[in-house]
XYZ file of C-alpha atoms in Angstrom:
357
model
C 157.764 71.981 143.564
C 158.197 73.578 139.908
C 157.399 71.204 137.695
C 160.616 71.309 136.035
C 162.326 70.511 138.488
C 160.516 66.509 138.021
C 162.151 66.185 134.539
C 165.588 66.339 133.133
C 167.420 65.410 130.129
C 167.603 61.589 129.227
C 171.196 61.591 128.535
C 172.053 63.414 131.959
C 170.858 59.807 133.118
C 171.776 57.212 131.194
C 174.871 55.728 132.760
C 178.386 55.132 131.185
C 179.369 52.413 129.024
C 175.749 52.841 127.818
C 175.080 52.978 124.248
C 171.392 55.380 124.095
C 169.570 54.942 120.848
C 167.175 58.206 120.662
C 164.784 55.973 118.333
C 161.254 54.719 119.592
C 160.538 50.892 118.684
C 157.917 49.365 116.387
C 158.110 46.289 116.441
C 159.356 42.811 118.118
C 160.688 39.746 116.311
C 161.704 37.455 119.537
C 161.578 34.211 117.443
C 165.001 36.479 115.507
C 166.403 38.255 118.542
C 165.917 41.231 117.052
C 163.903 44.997 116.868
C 162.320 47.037 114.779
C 162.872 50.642 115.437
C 160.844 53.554 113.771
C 163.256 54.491 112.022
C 163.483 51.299 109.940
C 167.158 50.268 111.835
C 167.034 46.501 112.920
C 168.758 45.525 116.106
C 170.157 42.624 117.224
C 170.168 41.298 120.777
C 170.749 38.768 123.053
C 169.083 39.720 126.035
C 166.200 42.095 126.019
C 164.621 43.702 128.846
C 161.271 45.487 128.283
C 160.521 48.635 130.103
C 158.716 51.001 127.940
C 155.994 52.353 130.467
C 152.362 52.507 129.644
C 150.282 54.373 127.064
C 147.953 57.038 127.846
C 144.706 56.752 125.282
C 143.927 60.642 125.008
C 141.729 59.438 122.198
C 139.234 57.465 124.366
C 137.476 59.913 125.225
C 135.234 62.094 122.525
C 136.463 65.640 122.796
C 138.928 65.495 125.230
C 142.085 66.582 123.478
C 140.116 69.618 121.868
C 138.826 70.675 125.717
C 142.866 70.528 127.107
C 143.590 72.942 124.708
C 141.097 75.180 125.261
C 141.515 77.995 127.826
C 137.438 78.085 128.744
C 136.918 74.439 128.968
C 137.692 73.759 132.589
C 139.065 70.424 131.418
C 142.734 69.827 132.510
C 144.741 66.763 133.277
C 147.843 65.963 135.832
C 148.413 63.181 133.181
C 150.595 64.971 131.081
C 153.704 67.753 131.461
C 151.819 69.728 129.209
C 148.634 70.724 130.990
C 149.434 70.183 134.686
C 149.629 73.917 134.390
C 146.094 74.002 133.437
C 144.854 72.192 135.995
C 146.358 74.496 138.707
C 145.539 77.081 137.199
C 141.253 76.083 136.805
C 141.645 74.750 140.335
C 143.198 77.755 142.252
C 140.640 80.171 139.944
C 137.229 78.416 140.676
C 135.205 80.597 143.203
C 131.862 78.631 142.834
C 130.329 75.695 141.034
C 131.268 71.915 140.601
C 134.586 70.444 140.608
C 134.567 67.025 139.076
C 137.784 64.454 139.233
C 137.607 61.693 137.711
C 139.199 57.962 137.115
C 139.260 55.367 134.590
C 138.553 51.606 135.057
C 141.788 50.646 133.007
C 144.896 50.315 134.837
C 146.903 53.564 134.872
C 149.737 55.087 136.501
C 149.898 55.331 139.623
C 146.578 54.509 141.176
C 146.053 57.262 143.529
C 146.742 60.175 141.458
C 143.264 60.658 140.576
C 142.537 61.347 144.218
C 145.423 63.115 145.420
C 144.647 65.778 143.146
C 140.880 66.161 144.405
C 142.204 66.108 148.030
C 144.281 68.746 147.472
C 141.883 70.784 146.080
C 139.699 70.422 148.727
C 142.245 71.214 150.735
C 143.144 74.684 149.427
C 139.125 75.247 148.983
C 138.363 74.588 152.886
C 142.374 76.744 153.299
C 140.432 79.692 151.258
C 136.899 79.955 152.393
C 135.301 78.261 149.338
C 134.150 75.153 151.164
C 130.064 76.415 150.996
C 130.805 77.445 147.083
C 132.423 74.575 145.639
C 131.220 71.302 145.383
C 133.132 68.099 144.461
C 132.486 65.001 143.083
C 134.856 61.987 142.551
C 133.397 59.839 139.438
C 135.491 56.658 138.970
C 134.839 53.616 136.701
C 136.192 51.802 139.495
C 133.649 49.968 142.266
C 135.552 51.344 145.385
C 138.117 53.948 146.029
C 140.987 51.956 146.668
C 141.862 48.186 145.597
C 143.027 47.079 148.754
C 140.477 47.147 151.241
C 142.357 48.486 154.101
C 143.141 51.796 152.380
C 139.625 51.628 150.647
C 137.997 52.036 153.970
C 139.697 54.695 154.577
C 139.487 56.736 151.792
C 135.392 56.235 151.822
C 135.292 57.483 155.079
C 137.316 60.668 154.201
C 135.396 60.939 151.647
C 132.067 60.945 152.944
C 133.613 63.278 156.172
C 134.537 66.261 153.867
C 131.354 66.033 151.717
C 132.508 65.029 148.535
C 129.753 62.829 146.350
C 131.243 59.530 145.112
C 129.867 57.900 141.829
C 131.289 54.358 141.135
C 131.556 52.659 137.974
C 131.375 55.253 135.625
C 133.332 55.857 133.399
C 134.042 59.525 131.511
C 133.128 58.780 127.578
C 132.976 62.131 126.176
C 133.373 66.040 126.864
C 131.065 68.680 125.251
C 133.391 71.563 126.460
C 131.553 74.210 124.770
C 128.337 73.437 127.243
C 130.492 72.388 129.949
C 128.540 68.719 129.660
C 130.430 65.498 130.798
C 129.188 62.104 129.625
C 129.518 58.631 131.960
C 128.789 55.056 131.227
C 128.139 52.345 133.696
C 129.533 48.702 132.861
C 125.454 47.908 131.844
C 126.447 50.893 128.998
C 123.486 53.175 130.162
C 124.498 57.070 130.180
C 124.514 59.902 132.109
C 125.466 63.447 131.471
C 126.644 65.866 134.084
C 127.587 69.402 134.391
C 130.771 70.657 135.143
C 132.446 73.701 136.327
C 136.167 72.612 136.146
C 136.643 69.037 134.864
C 139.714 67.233 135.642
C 140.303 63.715 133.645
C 142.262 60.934 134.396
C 142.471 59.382 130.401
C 142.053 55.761 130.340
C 145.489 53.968 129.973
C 146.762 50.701 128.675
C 149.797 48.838 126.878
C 151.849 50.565 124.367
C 150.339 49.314 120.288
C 153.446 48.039 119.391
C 154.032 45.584 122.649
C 149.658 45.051 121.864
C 150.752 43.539 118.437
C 153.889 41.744 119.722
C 154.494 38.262 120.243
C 155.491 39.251 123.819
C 151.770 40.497 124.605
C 149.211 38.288 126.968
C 145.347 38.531 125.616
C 145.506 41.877 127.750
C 148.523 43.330 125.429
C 151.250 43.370 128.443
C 154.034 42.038 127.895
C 153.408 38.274 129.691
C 155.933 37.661 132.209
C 156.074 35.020 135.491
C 154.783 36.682 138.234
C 157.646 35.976 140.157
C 160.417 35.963 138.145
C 160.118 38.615 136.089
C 161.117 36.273 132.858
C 158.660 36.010 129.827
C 156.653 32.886 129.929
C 157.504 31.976 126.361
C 160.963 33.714 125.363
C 163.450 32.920 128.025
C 166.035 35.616 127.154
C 163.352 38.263 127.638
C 162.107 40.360 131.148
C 159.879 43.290 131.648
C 159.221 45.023 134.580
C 157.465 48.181 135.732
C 153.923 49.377 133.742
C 154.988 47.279 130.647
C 154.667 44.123 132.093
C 151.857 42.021 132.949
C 152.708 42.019 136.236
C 149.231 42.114 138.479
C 150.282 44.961 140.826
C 149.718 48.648 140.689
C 151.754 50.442 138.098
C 154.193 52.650 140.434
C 157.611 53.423 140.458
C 157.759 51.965 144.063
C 157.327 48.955 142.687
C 159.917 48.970 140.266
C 162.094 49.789 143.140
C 161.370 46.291 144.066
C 161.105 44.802 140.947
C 164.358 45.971 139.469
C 166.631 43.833 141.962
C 164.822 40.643 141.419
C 165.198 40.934 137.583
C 168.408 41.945 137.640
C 169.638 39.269 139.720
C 167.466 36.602 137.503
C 168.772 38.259 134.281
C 172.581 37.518 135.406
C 171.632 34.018 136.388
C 170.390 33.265 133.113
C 173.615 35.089 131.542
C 175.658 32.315 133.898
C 173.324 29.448 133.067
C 171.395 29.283 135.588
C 168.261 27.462 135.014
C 166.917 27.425 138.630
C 165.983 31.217 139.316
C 165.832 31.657 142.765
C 164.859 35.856 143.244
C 160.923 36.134 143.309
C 159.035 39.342 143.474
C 156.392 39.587 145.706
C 153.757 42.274 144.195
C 154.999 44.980 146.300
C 153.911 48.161 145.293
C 153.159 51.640 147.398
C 150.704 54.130 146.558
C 151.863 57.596 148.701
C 148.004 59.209 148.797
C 148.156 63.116 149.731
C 144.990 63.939 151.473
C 145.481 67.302 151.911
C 148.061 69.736 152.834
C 150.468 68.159 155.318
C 149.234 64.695 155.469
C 149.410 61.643 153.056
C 148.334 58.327 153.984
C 150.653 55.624 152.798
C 149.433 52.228 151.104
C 151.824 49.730 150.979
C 150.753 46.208 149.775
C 151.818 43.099 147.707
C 150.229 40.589 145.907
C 146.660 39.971 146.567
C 145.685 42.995 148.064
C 147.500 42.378 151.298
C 148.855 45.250 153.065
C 152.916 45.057 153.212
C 154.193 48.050 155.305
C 157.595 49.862 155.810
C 156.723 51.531 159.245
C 153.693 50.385 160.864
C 155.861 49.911 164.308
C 155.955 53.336 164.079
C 153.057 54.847 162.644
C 149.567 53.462 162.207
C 149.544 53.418 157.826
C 145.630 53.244 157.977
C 145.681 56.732 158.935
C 146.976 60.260 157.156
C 150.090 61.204 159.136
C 152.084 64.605 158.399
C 155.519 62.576 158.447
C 154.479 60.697 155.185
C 154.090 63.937 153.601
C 157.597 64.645 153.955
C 158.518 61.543 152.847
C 156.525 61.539 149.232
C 157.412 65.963 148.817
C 161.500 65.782 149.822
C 162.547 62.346 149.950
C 161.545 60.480 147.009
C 161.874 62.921 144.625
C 165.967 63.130 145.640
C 166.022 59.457 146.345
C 164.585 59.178 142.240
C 167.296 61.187 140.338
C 170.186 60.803 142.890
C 169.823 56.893 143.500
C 167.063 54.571 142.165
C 167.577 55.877 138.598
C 171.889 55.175 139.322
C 170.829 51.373 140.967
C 171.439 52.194 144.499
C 168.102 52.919 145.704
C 165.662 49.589 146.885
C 162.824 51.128 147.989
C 161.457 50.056 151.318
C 165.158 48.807 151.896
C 166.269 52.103 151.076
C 170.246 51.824 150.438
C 169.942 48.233 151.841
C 170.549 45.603 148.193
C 168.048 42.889 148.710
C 169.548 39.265 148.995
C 167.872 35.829 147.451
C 168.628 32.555 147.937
């Protein structure tokens, strides 16, 4: 897939009868009903919905931003429309040397990126006879490489089949491109320095600074919704779903798929009245892992880690299977812009509108 075919232009899909505001926010005044944008305009509302996404911290990292934009770093990043190039590009060109992927312990976007761009690489390395000359190492701040156990399992033992070293709790801290030196800290903040051939970064990630500085934030500085019911804990004419929220579930756009029903439905009842919300979410969230070319293993799970599948009477989900792959490189992309982002896409239900009672 191009990459431009996974982008068009915002008001291509913002629906009719909808009035789009090209201005970012800066601030929240929920106690006034009303916004702040950047621009110095006020708004007034009476329902507000918060879905701004989550904010990648380029920053956090000494010397990162000055390595993407240097052609001889080897540093590159899926994390952002302007170097994905890059990283294909150091990827298909290394011949020999050390390949090192790496992952933050903050929350980010979707949780198995990190790795499905290392798998893939090792894929096209064992494809193109560079197996014996390229070595690669997955450093991640987290303690395993999954959340959910299930899937964790599985990955380890991938992992430790196709030879790849696996550092845990480290986390990347700074990048001396010009030596090709990357710097890790454990949670104990001791240090290690390694060196790279290509480097590819997963930045750490976290809540936008003006939802951090809102009244809407929790301690964490997400906006602090029910679990359930998608409804702020505090202001009850105010939602948030998807990586905004302080919802504890993987930040995916599966899981809006399932989130976006329940706070619709809720946000109508509370339009009518309603006081007794009756649509809970239940975490789910789906993490569509490419291990290599042709095969993706497919996490599904919910709340507390527990595995909530769409087609395990027909395929066993703790293994890579080819028809997954199909699944993550033809039909979600179409079922993205052609349904889910018109409101008649569900996710695991597919065209099927969830019911509550």
């Amino acid at each position: 897939m191009d990459k431009k075919d996974t982008r068009r232009p915002m008001a291509s899909l913002i629906p009719a009868g909808t009035t789009h505001i090209p201005e970012s926010v800066k601030s929240f005044a929920p106690e006034k009903n009303e916004i702040t944008l950047e621009n110095g305009d006020q708004i007034k509302y009476e329902y507000l919905v918060v879905a701004s996404g989550i904010q990648i911290n380029w920053s956090g990292i000494k010397g990162l931003q000055e390595a993407l934009v240097d052609s001889h770093s080897g540093v590159s990043s899926i994390y952002s429309y302007a170097t994905a190039d890059k990283a294909r590009q150091d990827i298909e060109a290394l011949r020999s040397g050390k390949a090192i992927f790496t992952q933050p312990s903050t929350p980010i976007k979707c949780a198995g990126a990190p790795q499905k761009v290392m798998w893939q690489a090792w894929d096209l390395y064992q494809r193109t006879d560079r197996s014996k000359t390229v070595k690669i190492e997955f450093w991640t701040g987290m303690p395993t490489m999954f959340s959910v156990p299930k899937y964790s399992e599985v990955l380890n033992a991938l992992r430790i089949q196709r030879d790849i070293a696996g550092q845990f709790g480290q986390n990347l801290v700074a990048i001396d491109a010009a030596n090709h030196k990357a710097t890790f800290k454990k949670a104990d903040g001791t240090e290690v320095t390694e060196e790279y051939t290509i480097l590819h970064v997963t930045p750490p990630q976290g809540p936008a600074d003006y939802i951090k500085s809102s009244p809407l934030a929790d301690a964490a500085g997400w906006v602090d919704v029910d679990s359930g019911t998608l409804r702020h804990k505090k202001y009850s004419n105010v939602f948030s779903l998807g990586d905004a929220s302080s919802l504890p579930t993987s930040k995916t756009a599966a899981a809006i798929t399932a989130q976006a029903p329940v706070l619709v439905h809720n946000l109508v009842d509370v339009m009518n009245g309603k006081t007794d919300l009756v649509a809970k979410y239940d975490g789910y969230t789906s993490c569509p892992l490419l291990t290599g070319k042709g095969q993706l293993l497919l996490a599904e799970f919910k709340y507390g880690l527990e595995p909530k599948e769409s087609f395990s009477n027909l395929f066993d989900q703790g293994k890579p299977q080819s028809a997954f792959y199909y699944l993550k490189t033809t039909l979600f992309p179409w079922a993205y812009f052609e349904h889910m982002l018109q409101g008649r896409w569900y996710g695991p239900k597919g065209f099927s509108k969830p019911s509550f009672s």
